[in-house]
CSV table of C-alpha atoms in Angstrom, one decimal:
chain,number,residue,atom,x,y,z
Q,1,MET,CA,6.8,2.7,3.1
Q,2,THR,CA,8.9,0.5,0.9
Q,3,GLY,CA,12.3,1.9,1.9
Q,4,PRO,CA,14.8,-0.2,3.9
Q,5,GLN,CA,13.9,1.6,7.1
Q,6,ALA,CA,10.3,0.4,6.8
Q,7,ARG,CA,11.0,-3.3,6.2
Q,8,PRO,CA,10.8,-4.3,9.8
Q,9,PHE,CA,7.4,-2.8,10.1
Q,10,VAL,CA,6.2,-4.6,6.9
Q,11,ARG,CA,7.4,-7.9,8.5
Q,12,MET,CA,5.7,-7.0,11.8
Q,13,PHE,CA,2.4,-6.2,10.0
Q,14,ASP,CA,2.5,-9.6,8.3
Q,15,GLN,CA,3.3,-11.4,11.6
Q,16,LEU,CA,0.5,-9.6,13.4
Q,17,THR,CA,-2.1,-10.3,10.7
Q,18,GLU,CA,-1.1,-14.0,10.9
Q,19,GLN,CA,-1.7,-13.9,14.7
Q,20,HIS,CA,-5.0,-12.1,14.3
Q,21,ASP,CA,-6.8,-14.1,17.0
Q,22,SER,CA,-4.2,-13.4,19.7
Q,23,ALA,CA,-5.2,-11.7,22.9
Q,24,LEU,CA,-2.7,-9.0,22.2
Q,25,TRP,CA,-4.4,-7.7,19.0
Q,26,PRO,CA,-8.0,-9.1,18.9
Q,27,GLY,CA,-9.7,-8.3,15.7
Q,28,LEU,CA,-6.6,-6.8,14.1
Q,29,ARG,CA,-7.3,-8.1,10.6
Q,30,ALA,CA,-10.8,-6.7,10.5
Q,31,ARG,CA,-9.6,-3.3,11.9
Q,32,ALA,CA,-6.6,-3.2,9.6
Q,33,THR,CA,-9.1,-3.4,6.8
Q,34,THR,CA,-12.0,-1.3,7.9
Q,35,ASP,CA,-9.9,1.5,9.5
Q,36,TRP,CA,-8.4,2.3,6.2
Q,37,LEU,CA,-11.5,2.3,4.0
Q,38,THR,CA,-12.9,5.7,5.1
Q,39,PRO,CA,-9.7,7.6,4.6
Q,40,LEU,CA,-9.1,5.9,1.3
Q,41,GLN,CA,-12.6,6.6,0.1
Q,42,ALA,CA,-12.2,10.3,1.1
Q,43,GLY,CA,-8.9,10.6,-0.8
Q,44,LEU,CA,-10.1,8.7,-3.8
Q,45,ALA,CA,-13.3,10.9,-3.9
Q,46,THR,CA,-11.0,13.8,-4.9
Q,47,ILE,CA,-10.5,12.0,-8.3
Q,48,ASP,CA,-14.1,10.6,-8.4
Q,49,ARG,CA,-12.9,7.1,-7.6
Q,50,ALA,CA,-14.2,6.6,-4.0
Q,51,GLU,CA,-15.7,3.2,-5.1
Q,52,SER,CA,-12.2,1.9,-5.7
Q,53,ALA,CA,-11.2,2.0,-2.0
Q,54,THR,CA,-11.6,-1.7,-1.4
Q,55,LEU,CA,-9.5,-2.5,-4.5
Q,56,VAL,CA,-6.8,0.0,-3.5
Q,57,LEU,CA,-6.6,-1.4,0.0
Q,58,ALA,CA,-6.4,-5.0,-1.4
Q,59,VAL,CA,-3.5,-3.9,-3.6
Q,60,PHE,CA,-1.7,-2.2,-0.7
Q,61,ARG,CA,-2.0,-5.3,1.4
Q,62,GLY,CA,-1.0,-7.6,-1.4
Q,63,LEU,CA,2.1,-5.5,-2.2
Q,64,ILE,CA,3.1,-5.5,1.4
Q,65,LEU,CA,2.9,-9.3,1.5
Q,66,ASP,CA,4.8,-9.5,-1.8
Q,67,ILE,CA,7.6,-7.3,-0.6
Q,68,ASP,CA,7.8,-9.2,2.7
Q,69,ALA,CA,8.0,-12.5,0.7
Q,70,THR,CA,10.3,-11.5,-2.2
Q,71,ALA,CA,12.0,-8.3,-1.2
Q,72,ASP,CA,11.4,-7.2,-4.8
Q,73,VAL,CA,10.6,-3.6,-4.0
Q,74,ASP,CA,11.2,-2.3,-7.5
Q,75,ARG,CA,8.6,-4.7,-9.0
Q,76,ALA,CA,6.1,-3.8,-6.2
Q,77,ASP,CA,6.7,-0.1,-6.7
Q,78,ASP,CA,6.2,-0.5,-10.5
Q,79,ALA,CA,2.9,-2.3,-9.8
Q,80,PHE,CA,1.8,0.5,-7.4
Q,81,GLY,CA,2.7,3.1,-10.0
Q,82,LEU,CA,0.5,1.2,-12.5
Q,83,LEU,CA,-2.4,1.2,-10.0
Q,84,LEU,CA,-2.0,5.0,-9.5
Q,85,ARG,CA,-2.0,5.7,-13.2
Q,86,THR,CA,-4.9,3.4,-13.8
Q,87,LEU,CA,-6.9,5.3,-11.2
Q,88,ASP,CA,-5.7,8.7,-12.3
Q,89,PRO,CA,-3.8,9.0,-15.6
Q,90,GLU,CA,-2.6,12.4,-14.4
Q,91,ALA,CA,-1.0,11.0,-11.2
Q,92,PRO,CA,2.6,12.1,-10.8
Q,93,ARG,CA,5.3,9.5,-11.1
Q,94,ILE,CA,7.4,8.7,-8.1
Q,95,SER,CA,11.1,8.4,-8.5
Q,96,ARG,CA,12.7,6.2,-5.7
Q,97,ASP,CA,16.2,7.2,-6.8
Q,98,GLU,CA,15.7,10.9,-6.4
Q,99,GLY,CA,13.1,10.7,-3.6
Q,100,THR,CA,10.9,13.0,-5.6
Q,101,VAL,CA,7.5,13.1,-7.2
Q,102,LYS,CA,7.5,14.0,-10.9
Q,103,SER,CA,4.7,15.3,-13.0
Q,104,PRO,CA,3.7,13.0,-15.9
Q,105,THR,CA,5.3,15.4,-18.4
Q,106,SER,CA,8.7,15.4,-16.6
Q,107,ALA,CA,9.0,11.6,-16.3
């Protein structure tokens, strides 16, 4: 989601949320929040952290805005990795350079 090919979609998301009252996407901001909560709760329930869904969604949205404003993908990726390890210390590390997921012991 943070790769170069996704950047136009990140900018589009930001622009659409700014125009949330438009006739084209009425209620977009509310739906862009509530539509993600149930899947996030379900996924986070697998690590007994379902109550963190709102926090995780807020971080996602904040990092999207951050990347759009600063283009500092490495810093945003580092922050996202910190969030993952805070939620689950056993979370695999993601290596952008290799496009792989590494276990914590191989990082």
